[in-house]
Coordinates of N, CA and C in Angstrom, one line a residue:
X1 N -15.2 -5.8 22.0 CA -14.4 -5.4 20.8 C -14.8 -6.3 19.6
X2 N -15.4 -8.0 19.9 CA -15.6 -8.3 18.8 C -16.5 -7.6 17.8
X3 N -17.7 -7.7 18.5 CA -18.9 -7.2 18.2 C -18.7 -6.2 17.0
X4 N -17.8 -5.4 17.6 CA -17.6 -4.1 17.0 C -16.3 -4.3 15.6
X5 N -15.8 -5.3 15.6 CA -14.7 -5.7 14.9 C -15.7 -6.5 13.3
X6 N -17.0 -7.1 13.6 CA -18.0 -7.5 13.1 C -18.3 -6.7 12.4
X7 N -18.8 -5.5 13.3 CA -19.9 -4.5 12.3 C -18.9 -3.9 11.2
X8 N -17.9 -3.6 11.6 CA -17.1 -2.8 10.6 C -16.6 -3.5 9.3
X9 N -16.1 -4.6 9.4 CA -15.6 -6.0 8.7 C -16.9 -6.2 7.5
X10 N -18.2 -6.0 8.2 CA -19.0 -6.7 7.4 C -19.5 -5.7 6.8
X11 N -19.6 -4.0 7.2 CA -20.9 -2.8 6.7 C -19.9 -1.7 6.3
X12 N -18.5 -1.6 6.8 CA -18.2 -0.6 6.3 C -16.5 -0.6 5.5
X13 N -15.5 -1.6 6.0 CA -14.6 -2.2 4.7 C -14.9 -2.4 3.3
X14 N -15.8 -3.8 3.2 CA -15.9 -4.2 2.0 C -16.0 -3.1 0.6
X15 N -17.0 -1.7 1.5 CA -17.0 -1.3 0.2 C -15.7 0.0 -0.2
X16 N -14.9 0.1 0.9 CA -13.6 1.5 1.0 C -12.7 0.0 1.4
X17 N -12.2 -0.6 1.3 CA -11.0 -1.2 1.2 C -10.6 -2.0 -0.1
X18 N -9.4 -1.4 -0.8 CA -9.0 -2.3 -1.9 C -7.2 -2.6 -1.0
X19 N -6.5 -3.8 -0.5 CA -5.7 -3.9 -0.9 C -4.7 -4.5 -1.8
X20 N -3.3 -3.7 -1.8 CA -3.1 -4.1 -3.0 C -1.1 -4.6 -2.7
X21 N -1.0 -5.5 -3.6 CA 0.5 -6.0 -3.5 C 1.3 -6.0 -4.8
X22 N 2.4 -5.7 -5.1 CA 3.4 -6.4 -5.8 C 4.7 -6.3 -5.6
X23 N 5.4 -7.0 -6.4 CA 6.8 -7.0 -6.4 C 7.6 -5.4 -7.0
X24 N 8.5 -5.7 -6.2 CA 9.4 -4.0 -6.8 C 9.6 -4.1 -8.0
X25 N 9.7 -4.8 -9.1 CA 9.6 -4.5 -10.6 C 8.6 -4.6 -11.3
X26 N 7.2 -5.2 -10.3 CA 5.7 -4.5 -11.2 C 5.6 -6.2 -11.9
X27 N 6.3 -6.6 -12.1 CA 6.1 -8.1 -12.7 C 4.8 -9.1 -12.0
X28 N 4.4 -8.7 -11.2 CA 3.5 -9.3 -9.5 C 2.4 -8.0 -9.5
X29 N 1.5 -8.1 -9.7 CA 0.5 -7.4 -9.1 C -0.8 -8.2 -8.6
X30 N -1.4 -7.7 -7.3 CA -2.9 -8.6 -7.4 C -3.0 -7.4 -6.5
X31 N -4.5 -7.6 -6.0 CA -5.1 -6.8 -5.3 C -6.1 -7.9 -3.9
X32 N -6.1 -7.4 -2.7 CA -7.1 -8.3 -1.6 C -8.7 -7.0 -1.9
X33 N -9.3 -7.8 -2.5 CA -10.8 -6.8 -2.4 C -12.0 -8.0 -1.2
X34 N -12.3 -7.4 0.0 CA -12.7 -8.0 0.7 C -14.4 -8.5 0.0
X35 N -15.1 -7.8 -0.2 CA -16.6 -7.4 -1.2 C -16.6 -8.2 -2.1
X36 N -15.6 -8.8 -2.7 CA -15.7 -9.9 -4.2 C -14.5 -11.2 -3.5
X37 N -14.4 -10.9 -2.4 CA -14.1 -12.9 -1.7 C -12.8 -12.9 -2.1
X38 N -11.8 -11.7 -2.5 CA -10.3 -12.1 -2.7 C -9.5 -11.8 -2.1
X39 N -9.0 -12.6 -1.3 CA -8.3 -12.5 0.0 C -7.1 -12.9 -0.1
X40 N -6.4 -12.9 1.1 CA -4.5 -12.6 0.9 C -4.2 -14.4 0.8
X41 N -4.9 -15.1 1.0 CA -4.3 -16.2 0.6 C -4.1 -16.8 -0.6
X42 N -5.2 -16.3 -1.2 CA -4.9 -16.4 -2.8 C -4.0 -15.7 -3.2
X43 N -3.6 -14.5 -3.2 CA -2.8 -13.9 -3.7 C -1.7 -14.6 -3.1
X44 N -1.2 -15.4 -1.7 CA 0.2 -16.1 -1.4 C 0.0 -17.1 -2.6
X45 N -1.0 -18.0 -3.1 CA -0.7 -19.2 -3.7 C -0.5 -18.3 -4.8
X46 N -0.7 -17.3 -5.6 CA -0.7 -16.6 -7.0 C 1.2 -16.1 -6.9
X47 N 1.4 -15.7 -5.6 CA 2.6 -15.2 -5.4 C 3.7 -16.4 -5.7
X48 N 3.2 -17.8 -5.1 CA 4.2 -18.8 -5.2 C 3.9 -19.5 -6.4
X49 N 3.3 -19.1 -7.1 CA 3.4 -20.0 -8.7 C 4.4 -18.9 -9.1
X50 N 3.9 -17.3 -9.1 CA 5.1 -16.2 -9.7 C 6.6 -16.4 -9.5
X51 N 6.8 -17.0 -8.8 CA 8.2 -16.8 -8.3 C 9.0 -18.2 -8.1
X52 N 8.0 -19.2 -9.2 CA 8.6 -20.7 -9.7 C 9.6 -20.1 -11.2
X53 N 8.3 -19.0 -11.3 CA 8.8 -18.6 -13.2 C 9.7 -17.5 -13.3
X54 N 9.5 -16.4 -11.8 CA 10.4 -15.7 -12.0 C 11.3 -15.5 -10.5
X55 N 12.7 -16.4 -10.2 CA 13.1 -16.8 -9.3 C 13.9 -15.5 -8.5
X56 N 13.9 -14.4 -9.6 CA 15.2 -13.3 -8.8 C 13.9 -12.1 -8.6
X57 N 12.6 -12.7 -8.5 CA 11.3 -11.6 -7.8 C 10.7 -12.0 -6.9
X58 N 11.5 -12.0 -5.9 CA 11.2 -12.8 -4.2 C 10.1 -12.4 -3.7
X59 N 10.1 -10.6 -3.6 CA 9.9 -10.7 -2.9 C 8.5 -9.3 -2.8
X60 N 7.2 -10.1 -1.9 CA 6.2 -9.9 -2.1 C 6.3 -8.4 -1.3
X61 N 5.5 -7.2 -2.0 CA 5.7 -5.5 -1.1 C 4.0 -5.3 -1.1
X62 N 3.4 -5.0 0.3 CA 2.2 -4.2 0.4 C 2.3 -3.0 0.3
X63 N 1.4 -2.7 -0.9 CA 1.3 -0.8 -1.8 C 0.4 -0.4 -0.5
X64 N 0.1 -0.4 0.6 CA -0.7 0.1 1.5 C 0.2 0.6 2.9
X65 N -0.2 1.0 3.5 CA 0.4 2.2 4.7 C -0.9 0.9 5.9
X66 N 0.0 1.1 6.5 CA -0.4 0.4 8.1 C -1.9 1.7 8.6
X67 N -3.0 1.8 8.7 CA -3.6 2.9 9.3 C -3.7 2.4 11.0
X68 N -3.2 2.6 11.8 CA -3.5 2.5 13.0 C -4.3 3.0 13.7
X69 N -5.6 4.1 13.0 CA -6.9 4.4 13.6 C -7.7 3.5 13.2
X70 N -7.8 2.2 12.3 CA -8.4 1.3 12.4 C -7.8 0.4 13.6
X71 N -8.9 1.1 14.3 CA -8.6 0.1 15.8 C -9.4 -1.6 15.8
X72 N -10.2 -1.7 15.2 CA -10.9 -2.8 14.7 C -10.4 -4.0 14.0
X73 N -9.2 -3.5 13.7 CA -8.1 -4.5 12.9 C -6.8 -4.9 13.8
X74 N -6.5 -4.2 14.7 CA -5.7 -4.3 15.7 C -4.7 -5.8 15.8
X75 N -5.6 -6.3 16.1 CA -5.4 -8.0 16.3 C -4.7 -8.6 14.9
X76 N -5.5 -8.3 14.0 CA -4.8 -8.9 13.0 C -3.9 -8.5 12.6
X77 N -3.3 -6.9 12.8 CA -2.2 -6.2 12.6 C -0.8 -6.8 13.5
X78 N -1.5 -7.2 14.7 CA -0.1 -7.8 15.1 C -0.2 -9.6 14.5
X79 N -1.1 -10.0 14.5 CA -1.1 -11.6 13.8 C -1.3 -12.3 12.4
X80 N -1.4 -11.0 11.4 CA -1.8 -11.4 9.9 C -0.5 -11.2 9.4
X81 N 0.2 -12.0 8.9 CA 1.5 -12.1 7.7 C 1.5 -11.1 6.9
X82 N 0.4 -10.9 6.2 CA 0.2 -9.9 5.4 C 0.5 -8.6 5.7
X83 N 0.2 -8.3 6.9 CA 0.8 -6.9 7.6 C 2.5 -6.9 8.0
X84 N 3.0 -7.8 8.3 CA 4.8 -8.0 8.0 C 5.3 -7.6 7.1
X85 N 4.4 -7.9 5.6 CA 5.4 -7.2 4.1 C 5.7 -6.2 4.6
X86 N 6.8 -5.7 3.8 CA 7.7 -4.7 3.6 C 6.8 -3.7 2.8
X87 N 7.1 -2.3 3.3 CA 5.9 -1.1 2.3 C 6.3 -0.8 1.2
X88 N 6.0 -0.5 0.3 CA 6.7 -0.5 -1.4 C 5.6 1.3 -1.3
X89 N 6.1 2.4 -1.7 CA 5.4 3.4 -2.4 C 4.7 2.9 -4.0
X90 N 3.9 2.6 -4.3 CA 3.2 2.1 -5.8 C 3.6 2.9 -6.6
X91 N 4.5 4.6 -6.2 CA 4.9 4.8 -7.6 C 6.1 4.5 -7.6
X92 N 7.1 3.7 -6.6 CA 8.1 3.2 -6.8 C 8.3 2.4 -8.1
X93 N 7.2 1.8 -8.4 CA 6.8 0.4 -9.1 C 6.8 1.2 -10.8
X94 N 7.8 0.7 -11.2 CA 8.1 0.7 -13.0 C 6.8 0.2 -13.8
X95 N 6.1 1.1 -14.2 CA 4.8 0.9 -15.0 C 5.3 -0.2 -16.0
X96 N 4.2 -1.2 -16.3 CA 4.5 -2.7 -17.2 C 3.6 -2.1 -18.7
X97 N 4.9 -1.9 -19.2 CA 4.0 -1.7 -20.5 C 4.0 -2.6 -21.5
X98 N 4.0 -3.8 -21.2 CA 3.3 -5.0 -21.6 C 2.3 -5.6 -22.0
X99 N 1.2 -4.9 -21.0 CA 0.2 -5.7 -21.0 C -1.0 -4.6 -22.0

């Protein structure tokens, strides 16, 4: 299974996976793009500076759907933190007309 957990990780994610996170009021957005090296721990340390500044936006929601025919990810689905967020639909999320 590793083998095969390899080939996929390395030849066929990077370029079809964007994940993506924010808070239910849109205040928090980042994205995990595997292909350009940005991964979920950066977005936890980006998350916990966010939520020095803004104390009543706790709490971190994955805009992504669990796929469970990625059998290749299995393992990490029961042991990556990242897969425990709570699911947020992304058009739940109040467009920031701010920026």
């Amino acid at each position: 299974m590793q083998p095969l957990k390899f080939l996929f990780q390395t030849f066929i994610e990077p370029f079809c996976t964007t994940l993506d996170y924010a808070t239910a009021s849109g205040g928090f957005r980042d994205d995990e793009i595997p292909l350009m090296a940005r991964n979920y721990d950066g977005i936890e340390r980006r998350f916990m500076s966010y939520k020095q500044e803004h104390p009543n936006d706790t709490v971190l929601y994955r805009l992504y759907r669990i796929n469970p025919i990625m059998f290749w990810e299995w393992g990490d689905m029961v042991t990556k933190p990242k897969y425990r967020l709570p699911y947020l639909n992304p058009k739940d999320i109040p467009m920031n007309t701010s920026q």
